Amino acid sequence: MRKILKKLNQKINNSGSGVILVIVALTFIGVLVGALLTAVGYVYKMKLYDYNARDNFYYVEQAMNEIYAGVGTRTVSNMEKAYETTMNQMVRFDVSTGEYVNLGNAEANEVFDTEFLNNVAGDTFFTTNLASSLASCISNKSVYLDATKLRVVRYDVDGNIWDPSTGVDLEKIVIENVTVTRTADYERSQANGQFKQTISTDIEIAKPDFLVEFNNTTAMNQDLFNFAIIADAGVEIQQDLSKPLTIKGNIYAAADFYNKKYNYYENPVDFIDTDYVLNPVSTLGKLGDGTNQFNLNHYIETMGDNGTGEVLYYDGVNELSRYSGLYINHSDVSILGDTIIVPGTIAVMNTSKFSAYSKTGEKITNSSIWADNLVIDGYSTTVARSTPDSKGHTSDIVGPSATLRAYLYVKDDTELNAAGSKFSLNGSYYGFGNSTVADNRDFIEGVDMSVYKYLNADGSQTARGHYNSSAIIVNGERSTIDLSNTDNIFLAGKTYIELSKKVNSDETQDVITGYDENGDAIYETVKVETYVFDATTKDYKTGESLSVKSNQVAYIPLTPKTMPTEKLNSQGQVMYYVATLDTDLRNSELFVKHFGQTNDIPCIKATVSAKNYYYYDFDTAWEQRRQTEGATFTNEFPSAEDLAESFIVDYVAELNNKYSAIKEYLTDITAYEDFEPGTIKLPDTDVAKVYSSGAMTSIEESTDTLSVLDGVEFNVVANKNTNITSILKNSETVNPNTNAALSVQALNYSSNFEKHYNYVKWCLTDLRDDSDEASFVDSLVADDRYGTGCITPINRYMNFDKITIDTQINPDFGDGTTGDSILTLVSGDKVWVSNENVTIKANADDNISATVEDGTVSGIVIAKGDVFFGQSVRKFEGMIISGGKVYICNNTTEISSNPQLIKKILSSCQISGTDAAKTLLSLFKGYEDSAITKDVNDTGARTIDTLDYTDVVRYNNWMKNVE
C-alpha cells in the first residue's frame, strides 16, 4: 500500500515539468523558425544583390569582349596587309647583287612577322587614336572606358622596351591597363542602390607562333597576272568593224623597231663587257641577211591575201612598223582595263573605233594609259546627208575615232591626221616630253636613222627633238578633238614642222579604201606620196603646243618684195636667209615687237619636191636681238620659243582686229584654201588646271574663227586621282609667279614623268622614287651599255633565256596525242610555250565549224616569236606573253585576263611535277625548282584564310573589380 502511494505521489510531482519542457521546446522552435526566416530574407536579398551585380558585370564583360574583337579585327587587317606585302616581296630586288631573288617560306615568314608588327606599331588605331578607337568598339554607351592609365608599350625580343634605333626586332605590342567600368542604379525593393563593376586587363599582340604558308604560285607576279597581253613587238588588230573585239584586262604592247635588249639586268657596277650578249627575245622573223622581216606568210594565211604582196620590215618607216605598239586597223576595239602601257604608238587607223576605260564595281572609272604617241590616221569614208549642213556639205566624213576615259600620259604627240577623225578624252592629259631630254631609244638594225636623227657637220648624229616633244596636232580636215571634260592638261612640248621630210615622188598604188557589205576589201588605185628624209636638215620648232596644220602658214614670210636671199658668213657659207617685207609690215607693231627695227627678217629654207619653202627663223632673230639688246629683250622673251609663241598670239590678234592696218597682208589661217578646220574643244580654264609651254589654238566649227589661249596659268596637280600609285600623286598645286619658275617647274614635272614611265614599263606598275628598285631602273637607263632597251617587263618578270630552240609545249586537245611536250591539265586549260611562233586554237585542227557555238580557250601562251589567233577561237581567257607580235585578225570577240586562272594552272603544274610543268614554272622569276615542295621545317604551316585574331591577340593580367 505504501509503495502504491509513493508511485502516485511521484507521478503527481512530474506533471508540471513536462508542460514546461513542451513550452520550452515550442519556444525554441519559434526562435529557430524566426532565425531561419531572417536568414532566408538575407539570402534572398543577397541573391538580388548578386543578380544586380552579375547583370551589371555582363555589360562590362560584353564591352571588354567588343574591345578585344575590335583590336582583333584591326589586327587582322594589319596581318592581311603584311601578307600582301610579303607576297609582293616573294620576288624581291636584292640591291647588293642587283638581282631578283625568290624568298623561301622561312624567310617569307620572317618578312611577314616584321611587316605585321610594324603595321600594328604604325597604325593610328593603336597610337594617336587609341582611346577613341577602343571606346568606339563599345556598343553600350553606359559602359565607360577609363583612359587615364591606358598606354601602348612595345617590347623587343629581350623583353625590354623596344628601341628601333638599336636594330633589335620588335617582338610584341601590349595595350596596357584597358579598364572598363559600369555604374548603374537598380530599383528592386530588396536590393535598391548603386552598383559598380570593373574589368581591367592588358591586350597583347604578338608575332605568330606558327608558320604561314606562302605558296609561290600564289605569290608570283600579281601585277603580271592582271595583264591579258604582253607583246614586246606590238599588238596588231585587223578585224572587220562588224566583229567588235573587247579586251578585259591590262595590255602591254611595245614598238617593234627600238628598245630590244633582253635578259640582262645585273648590277651595272659588276658589268664586264664579255658578260653581255645581246639575246633578243624574238628573232623578229630574221632573214639570212640579218634584216628584220614581218612574218607575212602566216599573216596572209590568217587574214587572207592583203593584195599588196610587198615585203614589210621592222624598219621604223613602213606604216605597220612606224606605228607599231597597239595598231588597230579597220576594227572596233574596246579595252576595259586599269592599265594600258604602249612604249610605241597607239594607232587608230582606217575608220577604226577605239575606246578604253576602267570599272570599279559598276562604276566607270579612268584607265591609266602610258604611250609614246597616239595617232589617228588612215582613210575615212563619207556618208551622204539628206540635206546639206550649214556649210553646204552634202556628206559627212566618218574617220577613225578614239574615245578614252583615262589618265593619259603621252611622251610625244597626239596626232589627228585622218579627215573626220575624232579624239575625246574624259580625265587628264599629261604630254610630258619637252625635247630637253634627247631621244634615247635604242634602234634595231635596218632602221632608217635619217628619220629619227640628223647628221651634224662633224659626222655625229643628234636625235630629232620632236620625238620627245609633247604636243597635240590636228592635221585632218573636219576633225574633232574634245578635251572639254579634262581636269588637267599638261603640254610640255611644242609642235614641229618637219623640214627634213620631203616628197620623193608621186606614185600610184592599189590600197584598201573601204569594205563592201560582205566585209570584203575594196581596192582603188590612188596617188601615193612617198617620203624621204634629209639627214642634214633640222626640223623647225613652232610656238604652239596645240595646233592645226594651217597654223604653219603663220611662219611663212608674208608677201616679200623679193624672194628671201642668202646671208653669207666671212667664208662665203650660207648662215641663213633673209626676207625683205613690205614697208607697212616691216614697220608694224607685230614685226617690230618680234624682229626689231630691221629690214632683214631671218628665214629658214626648205626644199620639198623641187619647190622652196621659207619659214621665219626665230632662233636667229632671238640670238641677234639678245646680242644687241641684252636683258631688255630677254626679260620679255626668255627664249626663241617664247618669241615664236608671242608672234603667233599677236598674229591671230591682228587677224581678228577689224581695224588692223596690216590685216590685208596677213594670210587668214582659218580660211586656208587647202585645209578645212574642224573643232577643238578645250576645258573651262576656271575649272580645269592647264599648263601649256606654247600657244593653244581652238577653232570653233560654227564660225571658223580661231582663238588662242596664251599665258594659261601653270596650276597643275600631277597624277590627280590617278589609280597608279606614284610619288607624283597628290603633289602640291604649283602656282609660280615668274616665267623662270614656270619653266623650271615644267622641266621638273617632265623629268619625273619620264622616270615613272620607265618604272611602269619595267614593273607594269609604278615605283616610288626612293625605292631600291627605282634606283636600279634609273641606273639601267643611265648606263650606255643598257639604256631603255633593257626596260621591259619580260626582263623584270620572266626567264626567257630558259626557252631554248628545243622548247615546245602544246596543250592536250583530247585527240590521243601524247609525249613530253604535251601538258595535260585536269581543268582542260591550255598551255603553249615555244621558241618560235604560236597559233592559239580551240581544237587540234583549228576547225571553225566544230566550235561554232563555243570557241572558248583558257590558258597561258608564252612565245619568243609571234602569237596568232586561229579561226576557231571566239574567246580567250588567261595570259599571253610574246617576244614578238600578237596578231588578232579572225573571229575573236573577247580576250580577258584572269589572275585566279593563272594561279590555278601554275598550282596544278606545281602538283603534277612533270617536265613540261616544271618548264612552264621555271619561266617565271617568282618560281624556283626547289619551290615544288615546301621547306622541310614548314610542316603544319597555315594558310592566310585559316588565320584568326585569337591566334595573335590575347588577354594578360585579367582582373575583376580591382582598382
mmCIF file of N, CA, C and O in Angstrom, residues 293-369:
data_model
loop_
_atom_site.group_PDB
_atom_site.id
_atom_site.type_symbol
_atom_site.label_atom_id
_atom_site.label_comp_id
_atom_site.label_asym_id
_atom_site.label_seq_id
_atom_site.Cartn_x
_atom_site.Cartn_y
_atom_site.Cartn_z
ATOM 1 N N GLN A 293 62.170 40.977 -140.862
ATOM 2 C CA GLN A 293 61.014 40.934 -141.755
ATOM 3 C C GLN A 293 59.776 40.502 -140.986
ATOM 4 O O GLN A 293 59.837 39.683 -140.080
ATOM 5 N N PHE A 294 58.638 41.073 -141.376
ATOM 6 C CA PHE A 294 57.388 40.632 -140.794
ATOM 7 C C PHE A 294 57.118 39.176 -141.163
ATOM 8 O O PHE A 294 57.536 38.689 -142.209
ATOM 9 N N ASN A 295 56.394 38.514 -140.308
ATOM 10 C CA ASN A 295 56.038 37.122 -140.551
ATOM 11 C C ASN A 295 54.826 37.076 -141.483
ATOM 12 O O ASN A 295 53.722 36.745 -141.079
ATOM 13 N N LEU A 296 55.046 37.468 -142.740
ATOM 14 C CA LEU A 296 53.911 37.658 -143.637
ATOM 15 C C LEU A 296 53.255 36.360 -144.070
ATOM 16 O O LEU A 296 52.066 36.330 -144.350
ATOM 17 N N ASN A 297 54.012 35.271 -144.154
ATOM 18 C CA ASN A 297 53.415 34.031 -144.631
ATOM 19 C C ASN A 297 52.229 33.624 -143.765
ATOM 20 O O ASN A 297 51.123 33.418 -144.242
ATOM 21 N N HIS A 298 52.469 33.525 -142.460
ATOM 22 C CA HIS A 298 51.382 33.159 -141.556
ATOM 23 C C HIS A 298 50.343 34.268 -141.515
ATOM 24 O O HIS A 298 49.147 34.024 -141.402
ATOM 25 N N TYR A 299 50.804 35.482 -141.623
ATOM 26 C CA TYR A 299 49.909 36.631 -141.544
ATOM 27 C C TYR A 299 48.892 36.600 -142.683
ATOM 28 O O TYR A 299 47.695 36.778 -142.488
ATOM 29 N N ILE A 300 49.377 36.332 -143.894
ATOM 30 C CA ILE A 300 48.491 36.300 -145.055
ATOM 31 C C ILE A 300 47.573 35.087 -144.988
ATOM 32 O O ILE A 300 46.392 35.156 -145.314
ATOM 33 N N GLU A 301 48.107 33.946 -144.533
ATOM 34 C CA GLU A 301 47.268 32.764 -144.378
ATOM 35 C C GLU A 301 46.117 33.037 -143.418
ATOM 36 O O GLU A 301 45.000 32.577 -143.601
ATOM 37 N N THR A 302 46.411 33.789 -142.376
ATOM 38 C CA THR A 302 45.404 34.036 -141.348
ATOM 39 C C THR A 302 44.378 35.066 -141.806
ATOM 40 O O THR A 302 43.189 34.923 -141.582
ATOM 41 N N MET A 303 44.854 36.137 -142.439
ATOM 42 C CA MET A 303 43.967 37.223 -142.840
ATOM 43 C C MET A 303 43.355 37.015 -144.213
ATOM 44 O O MET A 303 42.318 37.576 -144.529
ATOM 45 N N GLY A 304 44.018 36.242 -145.049
ATOM 46 C CA GLY A 304 43.678 36.251 -146.460
ATOM 47 C C GLY A 304 44.643 37.191 -147.162
ATOM 48 O O GLY A 304 45.279 38.035 -146.547
ATOM 49 N N ASP A 305 44.755 37.039 -148.469
ATOM 50 C CA ASP A 305 45.708 37.843 -149.226
ATOM 51 C C ASP A 305 45.413 39.323 -149.032
ATOM 52 O O ASP A 305 44.299 39.787 -149.266
ATOM 53 N N ASN A 306 46.408 40.090 -148.601
ATOM 54 C CA ASN A 306 46.183 41.522 -148.373
ATOM 55 C C ASN A 306 46.301 42.340 -149.652
ATOM 56 O O ASN A 306 46.161 43.563 -149.625
ATOM 57 N N GLY A 307 46.576 41.682 -150.747
ATOM 58 C CA GLY A 307 46.527 42.365 -152.033
ATOM 59 C C GLY A 307 47.759 43.155 -152.411
ATOM 60 O O GLY A 307 47.888 43.583 -153.555
ATOM 61 N N THR A 308 48.661 43.383 -151.475
ATOM 62 C CA THR A 308 49.822 44.222 -151.785
ATOM 63 C C THR A 308 51.011 43.401 -152.246
ATOM 64 O O THR A 308 51.746 43.806 -153.141
ATOM 65 N N GLY A 309 51.233 42.260 -151.619
ATOM 66 C CA GLY A 309 52.354 41.423 -151.983
ATOM 67 C C GLY A 309 53.692 41.977 -151.575
ATOM 68 O O GLY A 309 54.734 41.403 -151.892
ATOM 69 N N GLU A 310 53.720 43.109 -150.887
ATOM 70 C CA GLU A 310 55.003 43.709 -150.517
ATOM 71 C C GLU A 310 55.590 43.020 -149.293
ATOM 72 O O GLU A 310 54.884 42.433 -148.486
ATOM 73 N N VAL A 311 56.892 43.100 -149.193
ATOM 74 C CA VAL A 311 57.597 42.580 -148.038
ATOM 75 C C VAL A 311 57.771 43.719 -147.043
ATOM 76 O O VAL A 311 58.265 44.790 -147.394
ATOM 77 N N LEU A 312 57.348 43.504 -145.814
ATOM 78 C CA LEU A 312 57.415 44.548 -144.795
ATOM 79 C C LEU A 312 58.501 44.216 -143.783
ATOM 80 O O LEU A 312 58.697 43.062 -143.415
ATOM 81 N N TYR A 313 59.168 45.245 -143.341
ATOM 82 C CA TYR A 313 60.280 45.058 -142.420
ATOM 83 C C TYR A 313 60.057 45.872 -141.154
ATOM 84 O O TYR A 313 59.342 46.867 -141.138
ATOM 85 N N TYR A 314 60.725 45.439 -140.097
ATOM 86 C CA TYR A 314 60.769 46.233 -138.870
ATOM 87 C C TYR A 314 61.797 47.337 -139.084
ATOM 88 O O TYR A 314 62.907 47.295 -138.579
ATOM 89 N N ASP A 315 61.413 48.349 -139.842
ATOM 90 C CA ASP A 315 62.378 49.381 -140.222
ATOM 91 C C ASP A 315 62.028 50.753 -139.665
ATOM 92 O O ASP A 315 62.760 51.715 -139.885
ATOM 93 N N GLY A 316 60.899 50.887 -138.964
ATOM 94 C CA GLY A 316 60.515 52.170 -138.415
ATOM 95 C C GLY A 316 60.028 53.155 -139.450
ATOM 96 O O GLY A 316 59.779 54.318 -139.123
ATOM 97 N N VAL A 317 59.869 52.718 -140.703
ATOM 98 C CA VAL A 317 59.433 53.617 -141.765
ATOM 99 C C VAL A 317 58.090 53.189 -142.330
ATOM 100 O O VAL A 317 57.167 54.001 -142.434
ATOM 101 N N ASN A 318 57.942 51.903 -142.701
ATOM 102 C CA ASN A 318 56.649 51.486 -143.207
ATOM 103 C C ASN A 318 55.604 51.627 -142.097
ATOM 104 O O ASN A 318 55.907 51.536 -140.909
ATOM 105 N N GLU A 319 54.406 51.865 -142.483
ATOM 106 C CA GLU A 319 53.356 52.249 -141.538
ATOM 107 C C GLU A 319 53.182 51.256 -140.397
ATOM 108 O O GLU A 319 53.064 51.634 -139.232
ATOM 109 N N LEU A 320 53.171 49.963 -140.718
ATOM 110 C CA LEU A 320 52.934 48.962 -139.683
ATOM 111 C C LEU A 320 54.056 48.929 -138.652
ATOM 112 O O LEU A 320 53.842 48.567 -137.501
ATOM 113 N N SER A 321 55.250 49.298 -139.066
ATOM 114 C CA SER A 321 56.363 49.355 -138.125
ATOM 115 C C SER A 321 56.430 50.711 -137.440
ATOM 116 O O SER A 321 56.579 50.807 -136.227
ATOM 117 N N ARG A 322 56.308 51.789 -138.210
ATOM 118 C CA ARG A 322 56.397 53.137 -137.634
ATOM 119 C C ARG A 322 55.324 53.347 -136.565
ATOM 120 O O ARG A 322 55.573 53.992 -135.547
ATOM 121 N N TYR A 323 54.149 52.812 -136.790
ATOM 122 C CA TYR A 323 53.046 52.952 -135.840
ATOM 123 C C TYR A 323 52.865 51.713 -134.968
ATOM 124 O O TYR A 323 51.803 51.505 -134.395
ATOM 125 N N SER A 324 53.900 50.884 -134.892
ATOM 126 C CA SER A 324 53.754 49.658 -134.097
ATOM 127 C C SER A 324 53.646 49.999 -132.621
ATOM 128 O O SER A 324 54.125 51.017 -132.146
ATOM 129 N N GLY A 325 53.027 49.114 -131.903
ATOM 130 C CA GLY A 325 52.669 49.271 -130.498
ATOM 131 C C GLY A 325 51.308 48.630 -130.354
ATOM 132 O O GLY A 325 51.188 47.405 -130.389
ATOM 133 N N LEU A 326 50.285 49.436 -130.292
ATOM 134 C CA LEU A 326 48.906 48.948 -130.376
ATOM 135 C C LEU A 326 48.333 49.491 -131.672
ATOM 136 O O LEU A 326 47.908 50.644 -131.761
ATOM 137 N N TYR A 327 48.349 48.649 -132.714
ATOM 138 C CA TYR A 327 47.946 49.062 -134.057
ATOM 139 C C TYR A 327 46.569 48.484 -134.345
ATOM 140 O O TYR A 327 46.378 47.268 -134.372
ATOM 141 N N ILE A 328 45.598 49.378 -134.553
ATOM 142 C CA ILE A 328 44.202 48.966 -134.761
ATOM 143 C C ILE A 328 43.789 49.401 -136.156
ATOM 144 O O ILE A 328 43.763 50.599 -136.460
ATOM 145 N N ASN A 329 43.487 48.447 -137.023
ATOM 146 C CA ASN A 329 43.188 48.741 -138.423
ATOM 147 C C ASN A 329 41.773 48.301 -138.773
ATOM 148 O O ASN A 329 41.448 47.113 -138.701
ATOM 149 N N HIS A 330 40.914 49.278 -139.126
ATOM 150 C CA HIS A 330 39.547 48.987 -139.573
ATOM 151 C C HIS A 330 38.846 48.025 -138.613
ATOM 152 O O HIS A 330 38.248 47.046 -139.010
ATOM 153 N N SER A 331 38.971 48.308 -137.330
ATOM 154 C CA SER A 331 38.430 47.421 -136.301
ATOM 155 C C SER A 331 37.733 48.242 -135.227
ATOM 156 O O SER A 331 38.006 49.430 -135.043
ATOM 157 N N ASP A 332 36.859 47.561 -134.521
ATOM 158 C CA ASP A 332 36.132 48.161 -133.392
ATOM 159 C C ASP A 332 36.650 47.489 -132.123
ATOM 160 O O ASP A 332 36.381 46.323 -131.868
ATOM 161 N N VAL A 333 37.435 48.232 -131.321
ATOM 162 C CA VAL A 333 38.136 47.648 -130.180
ATOM 163 C C VAL A 333 37.809 48.431 -128.911
ATOM 164 O O VAL A 333 37.902 49.661 -128.890
ATOM 165 N N SER A 334 37.438 47.703 -127.862
ATOM 166 C CA SER A 334 37.235 48.300 -126.544
ATOM 167 C C SER A 334 38.151 47.599 -125.552
ATOM 168 O O SER A 334 38.206 46.366 -125.525
ATOM 169 N N ILE A 335 38.855 48.377 -124.740
ATOM 170 C CA ILE A 335 39.708 47.808 -123.699
ATOM 171 C C ILE A 335 39.168 48.250 -122.354
ATOM 172 O O ILE A 335 39.056 49.448 -122.070
ATOM 173 N N LEU A 336 38.799 47.270 -121.554
ATOM 174 C CA LEU A 336 38.335 47.511 -120.191
ATOM 175 C C LEU A 336 39.459 47.074 -119.266
ATOM 176 O O LEU A 336 39.596 45.906 -118.930
ATOM 177 N N GLY A 337 40.303 48.028 -118.880
ATOM 178 C CA GLY A 337 41.472 47.674 -118.082
ATOM 179 C C GLY A 337 41.939 48.843 -117.249
ATOM 180 O O GLY A 337 41.686 50.010 -117.570
ATOM 181 N N ASP A 338 42.638 48.519 -116.181
ATOM 182 C CA ASP A 338 43.182 49.568 -115.315
ATOM 183 C C ASP A 338 44.401 50.232 -115.935
ATOM 184 O O ASP A 338 44.632 51.423 -115.744
ATOM 185 N N THR A 339 45.202 49.442 -116.670
ATOM 186 C CA THR A 339 46.484 49.952 -117.162
ATOM 187 C C THR A 339 46.718 49.519 -118.600
ATOM 188 O O THR A 339 46.576 48.336 -118.929
ATOM 189 N N ILE A 340 47.073 50.475 -119.442
ATOM 190 C CA ILE A 340 47.465 50.202 -120.825
ATOM 191 C C ILE A 340 48.826 50.870 -121.024
ATOM 192 O O ILE A 340 48.956 52.085 -120.871
ATOM 193 N N ILE A 341 49.841 50.063 -121.334
ATOM 194 C CA ILE A 341 51.205 50.575 -121.476
ATOM 195 C C ILE A 341 51.671 50.280 -122.896
ATOM 196 O O ILE A 341 51.748 49.123 -123.299
ATOM 197 N N VAL A 342 51.969 51.337 -123.638
ATOM 198 C CA VAL A 342 52.372 51.174 -125.038
ATOM 199 C C VAL A 342 53.652 51.974 -125.278
ATOM 200 O O VAL A 342 53.598 53.164 -125.614
ATOM 201 N N PRO A 343 54.830 51.352 -125.096
ATOM 202 C CA PRO A 343 56.091 52.029 -125.429
ATOM 203 C C PRO A 343 56.282 52.035 -126.941
ATOM 204 O O PRO A 343 57.213 51.456 -127.489
ATOM 205 N N GLY A 344 55.384 52.670 -127.597
ATOM 206 C CA GLY A 344 55.308 52.758 -129.041
ATOM 207 C C GLY A 344 54.135 53.664 -129.364
ATOM 208 O O GLY A 344 53.900 54.650 -128.666
ATOM 209 N N THR A 345 53.365 53.314 -130.385
ATOM 210 C CA THR A 345 52.256 54.153 -130.819
ATOM 211 C C THR A 345 50.921 53.445 -130.630
ATOM 212 O O THR A 345 50.788 52.276 -130.982
ATOM 213 N N ILE A 346 49.971 54.150 -130.077
ATOM 214 C CA ILE A 346 48.577 53.710 -130.150
ATOM 215 C C ILE A 346 48.043 54.270 -131.454
ATOM 216 O O ILE A 346 47.841 55.485 -131.589
ATOM 217 N N ALA A 347 47.872 53.413 -132.447
ATOM 218 C CA ALA A 347 47.476 53.845 -133.787
ATOM 219 C C ALA A 347 46.056 53.387 -134.070
ATOM 220 O O ALA A 347 45.770 52.183 -134.063
ATOM 221 N N VAL A 348 45.170 54.338 -134.295
ATOM 222 C CA VAL A 348 43.765 54.054 -134.612
ATOM 223 C C VAL A 348 43.591 54.406 -136.085
ATOM 224 O O VAL A 348 43.526 55.579 -136.452
ATOM 225 N N MET A 349 43.528 53.376 -136.927
ATOM 226 C CA MET A 349 43.669 53.571 -138.365
ATOM 227 C C MET A 349 42.410 53.188 -139.134
ATOM 228 O O MET A 349 41.669 52.281 -138.745
ATOM 229 N N ASN A 350 42.170 53.906 -140.242
ATOM 230 C CA ASN A 350 41.249 53.466 -141.278
ATOM 231 C C ASN A 350 39.846 53.169 -140.754
ATOM 232 O O ASN A 350 39.404 52.022 -140.760
ATOM 233 N N THR A 351 39.185 54.209 -140.282
ATOM 234 C CA THR A 351 37.802 54.177 -139.767
ATOM 235 C C THR A 351 37.635 53.320 -138.528
ATOM 236 O O THR A 351 36.516 52.965 -138.160
ATOM 237 N N SER A 352 38.718 52.969 -137.861
ATOM 238 C CA SER A 352 38.618 52.163 -136.634
ATOM 239 C C SER A 352 37.923 52.954 -135.533
ATOM 240 O O SER A 352 37.912 54.188 -135.511
ATOM 241 N N LYS A 353 37.366 52.201 -134.585
ATOM 242 C CA LYS A 353 36.784 52.766 -133.378
ATOM 243 C C LYS A 353 37.513 52.165 -132.176
ATOM 244 O O LYS A 353 37.576 50.956 -132.042
ATOM 245 N N PHE A 354 38.040 53.034 -131.340
ATOM 246 C CA PHE A 354 38.789 52.566 -130.181
ATOM 247 C C PHE A 354 38.280 53.266 -128.933
ATOM 248 O O PHE A 354 38.119 54.495 -128.917
ATOM 249 N N SER A 355 38.022 52.489 -127.895
ATOM 250 C CA SER A 355 37.615 53.068 -126.613
ATOM 251 C C SER A 355 38.357 52.352 -125.502
ATOM 252 O O SER A 355 38.714 51.174 -125.628
ATOM 253 N N ALA A 356 38.597 53.070 -124.410
ATOM 254 C CA ALA A 356 39.290 52.489 -123.254
ATOM 255 C C ALA A 356 38.753 53.132 -121.987
ATOM 256 O O ALA A 356 38.527 54.346 -121.940
ATOM 257 N N TYR A 357 38.558 52.294 -120.982
ATOM 258 C CA TYR A 357 38.076 52.776 -119.692
ATOM 259 C C TYR A 357 38.287 51.679 -118.670
ATOM 260 O O TYR A 357 38.716 50.564 -118.989
ATOM 261 N N SER A 358 37.998 51.980 -117.409
ATOM 262 C CA SER A 358 38.112 51.001 -116.344
ATOM 263 C C SER A 358 36.800 50.974 -115.568
ATOM 264 O O SER A 358 35.923 51.824 -115.780
ATOM 265 N N LYS A 359 36.669 49.998 -114.676
ATOM 266 C CA LYS A 359 35.466 49.906 -113.853
ATOM 267 C C LYS A 359 35.848 49.536 -112.431
ATOM 268 O O LYS A 359 36.717 48.707 -112.194
ATOM 269 N N THR A 360 35.191 50.174 -111.483
ATOM 270 C CA THR A 360 35.278 49.801 -110.078
ATOM 271 C C THR A 360 33.871 49.423 -109.646
ATOM 272 O O THR A 360 33.021 50.283 -109.459
ATOM 273 N N GLY A 361 33.633 48.116 -109.489
ATOM 274 C CA GLY A 361 32.262 47.672 -109.285
ATOM 275 C C GLY A 361 31.468 47.942 -110.548
ATOM 276 O O GLY A 361 31.840 47.544 -111.640
ATOM 277 N N GLU A 362 30.385 48.671 -110.404
ATOM 278 C CA GLU A 362 29.581 49.040 -111.558
ATOM 279 C C GLU A 362 29.884 50.450 -112.035
ATOM 280 O O GLU A 362 29.286 50.935 -112.991
ATOM 281 N N LYS A 363 30.824 51.113 -111.382
ATOM 282 C CA LYS A 363 31.131 52.499 -111.699
ATOM 283 C C LYS A 363 32.234 52.578 -112.752
ATOM 284 O O LYS A 363 33.266 51.931 -112.626
ATOM 285 N N ILE A 364 32.013 53.365 -113.795
ATOM 286 C CA ILE A 364 33.034 53.594 -114.817
ATOM 287 C C ILE A 364 34.102 54.525 -114.247
ATOM 288 O O ILE A 364 33.796 55.592 -113.711
ATOM 289 N N THR A 365 35.356 54.118 -114.351
ATOM 290 C CA THR A 365 36.463 54.915 -113.825
ATOM 291 C C THR A 365 37.530 55.082 -114.907
ATOM 292 O O THR A 365 37.408 54.550 -116.016
ATOM 293 N N ASN A 366 38.592 55.792 -114.562
ATOM 294 C CA ASN A 366 39.652 56.090 -115.531
ATOM 295 C C ASN A 366 40.689 54.985 -115.596
ATOM 296 O O ASN A 366 41.150 54.499 -114.566
ATOM 297 N N SER A 367 41.058 54.621 -116.805
ATOM 298 C CA SER A 367 42.243 53.795 -117.001
ATOM 299 C C SER A 367 43.472 54.697 -116.884
ATOM 300 O O SER A 367 43.379 55.913 -116.984
ATOM 301 N N SER A 368 44.626 54.081 -116.687
ATOM 302 C CA SER A 368 45.900 54.789 -116.802
ATOM 303 C C SER A 368 46.570 54.309 -118.085
ATOM 304 O O SER A 368 46.817 53.108 -118.241
ATOM 305 N N ILE A 369 46.796 55.226 -119.003
ATOM 306 C CA ILE A 369 47.352 54.881 -120.307
ATOM 307 C C ILE A 369 48.676 55.617 -120.489
ATOM 308 O O ILE A 369 48.737 56.847 -120.385
#
